[in-house]
Short mmCIF file of C-alpha atoms in Angstrom, two decimals:
data_model
loop_
_atom_site.label_atom_id
_atom_site.label_comp_id
_atom_site.label_asym_id
_atom_site.label_seq_id
_atom_site.Cartn_x
_atom_site.Cartn_y
_atom_site.Cartn_z
CA MET A 1 -31.50 -15.80 -16.03
CA THR A 2 -32.10 -15.22 -12.33
CA VAL A 3 -32.76 -18.33 -10.26
CA ILE A 4 -35.67 -17.78 -7.90
CA PHE A 5 -35.94 -20.00 -4.83
CA MET A 6 -39.53 -20.90 -4.25
CA ARG A 7 -40.91 -22.73 -1.27
CA VAL A 8 -43.94 -24.78 -2.32
CA THR A 9 -46.37 -25.81 0.39
CA GLY A 10 -49.14 -28.37 0.34
CA VAL A 11 -51.68 -25.55 0.39
CA MET A 12 -50.18 -24.22 -2.83
CA ILE A 13 -50.62 -27.63 -4.47
CA GLN A 14 -54.23 -27.71 -3.25
CA TYR A 15 -54.88 -24.22 -4.63
CA TYR A 16 -53.23 -25.14 -7.93
CA VAL A 17 -55.63 -28.03 -8.43
CA ALA A 18 -58.68 -26.14 -7.13
CA CYS A 19 -58.05 -22.65 -8.56
CA LYS A 20 -54.91 -21.29 -10.16
CA ARG A 21 -56.15 -17.76 -9.53
CA GLU A 22 -56.36 -18.43 -5.78
CA LEU A 23 -52.82 -19.83 -5.96
CA TRP A 24 -51.60 -16.60 -7.59
CA PHE A 25 -53.30 -14.45 -4.91
CA PHE A 26 -51.87 -16.63 -2.15
CA SER A 27 -48.35 -16.40 -3.63
CA LYS A 28 -48.64 -12.60 -3.55
CA GLN A 29 -49.78 -12.75 0.09
CA ILE A 30 -53.26 -11.53 -0.80
CA ASN A 31 -54.98 -13.63 1.85
CA MET A 32 -58.66 -13.04 2.32
CA ASN A 33 -59.68 -16.26 3.99
CA TYR A 34 -58.34 -16.12 7.54
CA ASP A 35 -61.74 -15.11 8.94
CA ASN A 36 -63.67 -17.35 6.56
CA GLU A 37 -66.19 -19.45 8.50
CA ASP A 38 -65.21 -22.63 6.64
CA ILE A 39 -61.54 -22.09 7.51
CA LEU A 40 -62.36 -21.51 11.19
CA ILE A 41 -64.57 -24.61 11.35
CA GLY A 42 -61.84 -26.64 9.62
CA ARG A 43 -59.28 -25.45 12.18
CA MET A 44 -61.56 -26.43 15.03
CA ILE A 45 -62.17 -29.90 13.55
CA HIS A 46 -58.43 -30.34 13.07
CA GLU A 47 -57.72 -29.38 16.70
CA LYS A 48 -60.48 -31.56 18.19
CA SER A 49 -60.09 -34.67 16.00
CA TYR A 50 -57.46 -37.29 16.63
CA SER A 51 -56.20 -35.40 19.70
CA ARG A 52 -53.95 -38.26 20.84
CA ASN A 53 -51.76 -37.82 17.77
CA ASN A 54 -49.02 -35.22 17.33
CA LYS A 55 -50.31 -32.46 15.12
CA SER A 56 -48.72 -30.36 12.40
CA ILE A 57 -45.42 -32.13 12.04
CA ASN A 58 -42.99 -29.97 10.08
CA PHE A 59 -40.65 -31.63 7.62
CA GLY A 60 -38.71 -29.14 5.52
CA ASP A 61 -41.20 -27.07 3.52
CA ILE A 62 -44.24 -29.15 4.43
CA ALA A 63 -46.38 -29.53 7.55
CA VAL A 64 -48.41 -32.73 7.71
CA ASP A 65 -51.32 -33.12 10.09
CA PHE A 66 -49.92 -36.23 11.76
CA ILE A 67 -47.89 -39.36 11.08
CA ASN A 68 -48.16 -42.94 12.27
CA ASN A 69 -44.48 -43.87 12.44
CA LYS A 70 -45.20 -47.56 12.98
CA ASN A 71 -46.58 -48.09 9.48
CA LEU A 72 -45.17 -44.91 7.84
CA THR A 73 -48.53 -43.29 7.14
CA VAL A 74 -49.12 -39.56 6.68
CA PHE A 75 -52.59 -38.29 7.62
CA GLU A 76 -54.38 -35.19 6.36
CA VAL A 77 -57.54 -34.10 8.23
CA LYS A 78 -60.17 -32.08 6.35
CA LYS A 79 -63.56 -30.60 7.19
CA SER A 80 -65.36 -32.03 4.17
CA SER A 81 -64.77 -33.93 0.97
CA LYS A 82 -66.04 -31.13 -1.28
CA LEU A 83 -62.50 -30.40 -2.47
CA GLU A 84 -61.60 -34.07 -2.66
CA GLU A 85 -59.34 -33.88 -5.72
CA PRO A 86 -57.30 -30.84 -4.59
CA VAL A 87 -56.82 -32.41 -1.15
CA ARG A 88 -55.76 -35.69 -2.73
CA TRP A 89 -53.03 -33.86 -4.69
CA GLN A 90 -51.94 -32.02 -1.55
CA LEU A 91 -51.36 -35.38 0.13
CA TYR A 92 -49.67 -36.80 -2.97
CA TYR A 93 -47.26 -33.86 -2.75
CA TYR A 94 -46.48 -34.65 0.89
CA LEU A 95 -45.78 -38.30 -0.02
CA TRP A 96 -43.61 -37.21 -2.98
CA TYR A 97 -41.73 -34.69 -0.83
CA ILE A 98 -41.01 -37.20 1.94
CA LYS A 99 -39.89 -39.81 -0.60
CA LYS A 100 -37.65 -37.30 -2.35
CA PHE A 101 -35.83 -36.38 0.86
CA THR A 102 -35.81 -39.73 2.69
CA GLY A 103 -35.94 -42.28 -0.12
CA LYS A 104 -38.80 -44.02 1.71
CA ASP A 105 -42.24 -44.79 0.35
CA VAL A 106 -44.95 -43.71 2.78
CA ASN A 107 -48.69 -44.25 2.76
CA GLY A 108 -51.28 -41.51 2.89
CA VAL A 109 -54.75 -41.25 4.39
CA ILE A 110 -57.21 -38.37 4.11
CA LEU A 111 -59.62 -38.20 7.04
CA TYR A 112 -62.99 -36.44 6.98
CA PRO A 113 -64.09 -36.79 10.63
CA THR A 114 -67.46 -35.05 10.30
CA GLU A 115 -68.36 -37.37 7.41
CA ARG A 116 -66.80 -40.43 9.08
CA LYS A 117 -64.94 -41.01 5.85
CA ARG A 118 -61.35 -41.89 5.04
CA GLU A 119 -59.46 -42.32 1.79
CA GLU A 120 -56.15 -44.08 1.36
CA VAL A 121 -53.80 -42.74 -1.32
CA LYS A 122 -50.67 -44.23 -2.84
CA LEU A 123 -47.91 -42.54 -4.75
CA THR A 124 -47.27 -43.99 -8.21
CA ARG A 125 -44.58 -43.10 -10.74
CA ASP A 126 -47.22 -41.36 -12.90
CA ILE A 127 -48.35 -39.27 -9.94
CA GLU A 128 -44.72 -38.41 -9.14
CA ARG A 129 -44.24 -37.14 -12.71
CA GLU A 130 -47.47 -35.13 -12.46
CA ILE A 131 -46.33 -33.55 -9.16
CA GLU A 132 -43.09 -32.48 -10.87
CA ARG A 133 -45.10 -30.98 -13.77
CA ILE A 134 -47.38 -29.19 -11.30
CA LEU A 135 -44.35 -27.73 -9.49
CA ASP A 136 -43.03 -26.34 -12.77
CA ASP A 137 -46.44 -24.87 -13.59
CA ILE A 138 -46.77 -23.32 -10.11
CA LYS A 139 -43.47 -21.50 -10.66
CA LYS A 140 -44.79 -20.09 -13.96
CA ILE A 141 -48.09 -18.99 -12.43
CA ILE A 142 -46.58 -17.15 -9.48
CA GLU A 143 -44.04 -15.38 -11.70
CA GLU A 144 -46.85 -13.90 -13.81
CA LYS A 145 -47.54 -10.20 -13.37
CA ASN A 146 -51.32 -10.68 -13.36
CA PRO A 147 -53.51 -13.45 -11.95
CA PRO A 148 -54.98 -16.09 -14.24
CA PRO A 149 -58.54 -15.35 -15.34
CA PRO A 150 -61.31 -16.69 -13.10
CA VAL A 151 -62.66 -20.14 -13.92
CA PHE A 152 -65.93 -20.58 -12.09
CA LYS A 153 -66.54 -23.92 -10.40
CA PRO A 154 -69.36 -25.20 -8.16
CA TYR A 155 -67.45 -24.43 -4.97
CA CYS A 156 -66.53 -20.82 -5.92
CA ARG A 157 -69.48 -19.32 -4.03
CA ARG A 158 -68.00 -20.56 -0.73
CA CYS A 159 -64.55 -19.11 -1.49
CA SER A 160 -63.44 -16.00 0.38
CA TYR A 161 -62.18 -14.57 -2.94
CA TYR A 162 -65.57 -14.98 -4.64
CA GLU A 163 -66.57 -11.32 -4.63
CA PHE A 164 -63.03 -10.31 -5.48
CA CYS A 165 -63.11 -12.55 -8.58
CA THR A 166 -66.57 -11.51 -9.75
CA VAL A 167 -66.03 -7.74 -9.61
#
């Protein structure tokens, strides 16, 4: 059996939870969303919000939006809470990853500046086990020859792959 090294990013975790088909496309570098209006607006919000904080801090295979070192809190900034669950798992992954490599428990906060909303997240042992299961499943999905079948969800119409999936 050949061992395949796979770098898993937070975006891949988000795509896994939101849409396994999108994850497969992303893993094959079939990227259709760079000019997507929602992506561009999200980038602008990220750049303009919380400007006093260091942005996009790289730590191994992950890049977190910013960290408050004083109270060991990782922040993730998002345009809207429409993909709340996938974003939550993305942040759980960051907390798991940091804990795995530093041995330290860190806190997490998701910020939705346009909604003036914030959500605190904590890593539990059950969530850690689920992250490990998700990582195994991601490896299986991206090794598949064909993408998973489409599963239509309420937010699909806003996805840049929408027409690609419905053809």
